[in-house]
């Protein structure tokens, strides 16, 4: 019963983020024909990575009390550090993919703008 006081709020706080990511995947899937394929792929990959990270975080939060209670403290510290680093990598990668997906929707400007007009030299007046 003691673990429930820790686990239930953690899961309750994670559910809105997971639901938002699932809705995001559904909306992106529904608009797949209107989006540029590269933007759709990058956006979907970003949401999938963020969703995987959110689900893994919930599993981690559920298992954390047991790991700390029954594991060696040195092993627990290594697990905490490794998991924190893994979640950081997933979050940064997911956000980077989403940003890349947003940027992929923009039409490119002319990469070589026309040179500025040069006034002819003034002749004798």
Short mmCIF file of C-alpha atoms in Angstrom, two decimals:
data_model
loop_
_atom_site.label_atom_id
_atom_site.label_comp_id
_atom_site.label_asym_id
_atom_site.label_seq_id
_atom_site.Cartn_x
_atom_site.Cartn_y
_atom_site.Cartn_z
CA UNK A 1 0.00 0.00 0.00
CA UNK A 2 2.88 2.35 0.70
CA UNK A 3 4.06 2.29 -2.92
CA UNK A 4 0.63 3.36 -4.14
CA UNK A 5 1.06 6.75 -2.50
CA UNK A 6 4.05 7.27 -4.75
CA UNK A 7 3.02 5.40 -7.91
CA UNK A 8 -0.55 6.63 -8.38
CA UNK A 9 0.30 10.36 -8.53
CA UNK A 10 3.24 9.68 -10.85
CA UNK A 11 1.05 7.75 -13.27
CA UNK A 12 -1.76 10.30 -12.96
CA UNK A 13 0.62 13.12 -13.88
CA UNK A 14 1.99 11.16 -16.85
CA UNK A 15 -1.38 10.21 -18.36
CA UNK A 16 -2.16 13.68 -19.85
CA UNK A 17 1.22 13.79 -21.60
CA UNK A 18 0.76 10.30 -23.02
CA UNK A 19 -2.80 11.13 -24.13
CA UNK A 20 -1.60 14.33 -25.79
CA UNK A 21 1.09 12.46 -27.71
CA UNK A 22 -1.39 9.80 -28.83
CA UNK A 23 -3.80 12.48 -30.05
CA UNK A 24 -0.89 14.17 -31.81
CA UNK A 25 -0.02 10.94 -33.63
CA UNK A 26 -3.68 10.48 -34.61
CA UNK A 27 -3.96 14.05 -35.93
CA UNK A 28 -0.70 13.78 -37.82
CA UNK A 29 -1.81 10.45 -39.29
CA UNK A 30 -5.11 12.00 -40.42
CA UNK A 31 -3.29 14.81 -42.26
CA UNK A 32 -0.60 12.63 -43.83
CA UNK A 33 -1.80 13.27 -47.40
CA UNK A 34 -1.73 17.04 -46.99
CA UNK A 35 1.75 17.24 -45.51
CA UNK A 36 5.06 16.97 -47.25
CA UNK A 37 6.24 13.37 -46.80
CA UNK A 38 9.49 14.42 -45.12
CA UNK A 39 7.68 16.68 -42.65
CA UNK A 40 5.13 13.97 -41.87
CA UNK A 41 7.84 11.36 -41.33
CA UNK A 42 9.93 13.61 -39.08
CA UNK A 43 6.88 14.71 -37.07
CA UNK A 44 5.66 11.16 -36.63
CA UNK A 45 9.14 10.00 -35.60
CA UNK A 46 9.40 12.83 -33.07
CA UNK A 47 6.03 12.02 -31.54
CA UNK A 48 6.87 8.31 -31.45
CA UNK A 49 10.16 8.95 -29.65
CA UNK A 50 8.45 11.25 -27.13
CA UNK A 51 5.67 8.70 -26.60
CA UNK A 52 8.19 5.90 -26.08
CA UNK A 53 10.02 8.08 -23.56
CA UNK A 54 6.80 8.93 -21.70
CA UNK A 55 5.71 5.28 -21.49
CA UNK A 56 9.20 4.21 -20.41
CA UNK A 57 9.13 6.92 -17.76
CA UNK A 58 5.87 5.57 -16.35
CA UNK A 59 7.28 2.04 -16.24
CA UNK A 60 10.40 3.41 -14.56
CA UNK A 61 8.34 5.29 -11.96
CA UNK A 62 6.30 2.18 -11.17
CA UNK A 63 9.42 0.01 -10.75
CA UNK A 64 11.54 2.62 -8.96
CA UNK A 65 10.34 1.93 -5.38
CA UNK A 66 11.05 -1.78 -5.77
CA UNK A 67 14.50 -1.17 -7.23
CA UNK A 68 15.43 1.15 -4.39
CA UNK A 69 13.98 -1.12 -1.71
CA UNK A 70 15.46 -4.41 -2.89
CA UNK A 71 18.57 -3.32 -4.75
CA UNK A 72 22.00 -2.31 -3.61
CA UNK A 73 22.36 1.46 -3.20
CA UNK A 74 25.36 1.63 -5.55
CA UNK A 75 23.44 -0.26 -8.23
CA UNK A 76 20.39 1.95 -7.66
CA UNK A 77 22.43 5.11 -8.12
CA UNK A 78 23.86 3.79 -11.37
CA UNK A 79 20.35 2.86 -12.55
CA UNK A 80 18.99 6.29 -11.63
CA UNK A 81 21.79 8.06 -13.48
CA UNK A 82 21.51 5.84 -16.53
CA UNK A 83 17.74 6.13 -16.71
CA UNK A 84 17.87 9.90 -16.30
CA UNK A 85 20.38 10.15 -19.13
CA UNK A 86 18.27 7.85 -21.31
CA UNK A 87 15.13 9.92 -20.73
CA UNK A 88 17.08 13.09 -21.49
CA UNK A 89 18.30 11.64 -24.79
CA UNK A 90 14.78 10.52 -25.76
CA UNK A 91 13.32 13.93 -24.92
CA UNK A 92 15.95 15.89 -26.81
CA UNK A 93 15.78 13.56 -29.82
CA UNK A 94 11.98 13.71 -29.93
CA UNK A 95 11.93 17.50 -29.72
CA UNK A 96 14.63 17.79 -32.37
CA UNK A 97 12.64 15.57 -34.73
CA UNK A 98 9.48 17.61 -34.15
CA UNK A 99 11.33 20.85 -34.86
CA UNK A 100 12.85 19.33 -37.99
CA UNK A 101 9.36 18.26 -39.08
CA UNK A 102 8.06 21.79 -38.63
CA UNK A 103 10.96 23.24 -40.56
CA UNK A 104 10.50 20.71 -43.36
CA UNK A 105 7.05 22.16 -44.11
CA UNK A 106 8.43 25.56 -45.11
CA UNK A 107 9.02 26.28 -48.75
CA UNK A 108 12.64 27.15 -49.39
CA UNK A 109 13.50 30.69 -50.35
CA UNK A 110 15.59 31.40 -53.37
CA UNK A 111 19.03 30.30 -52.16
CA UNK A 112 20.81 32.84 -54.36
CA UNK A 113 19.15 36.22 -54.18
CA UNK A 114 19.59 38.47 -57.17
CA UNK A 115 22.49 40.88 -56.81
CA UNK A 116 21.66 44.45 -56.04
CA UNK A 117 21.42 46.70 -59.06
CA UNK A 118 24.57 48.66 -59.71
CA UNK A 119 24.15 52.20 -60.92
CA UNK A 120 26.16 52.92 -64.02
CA UNK A 121 28.97 55.37 -63.48
CA UNK A 122 27.97 58.91 -64.19
CA UNK A 123 29.42 60.21 -67.42
CA UNK A 124 30.34 63.76 -68.30
CA UNK A 125 27.37 65.95 -67.89
#
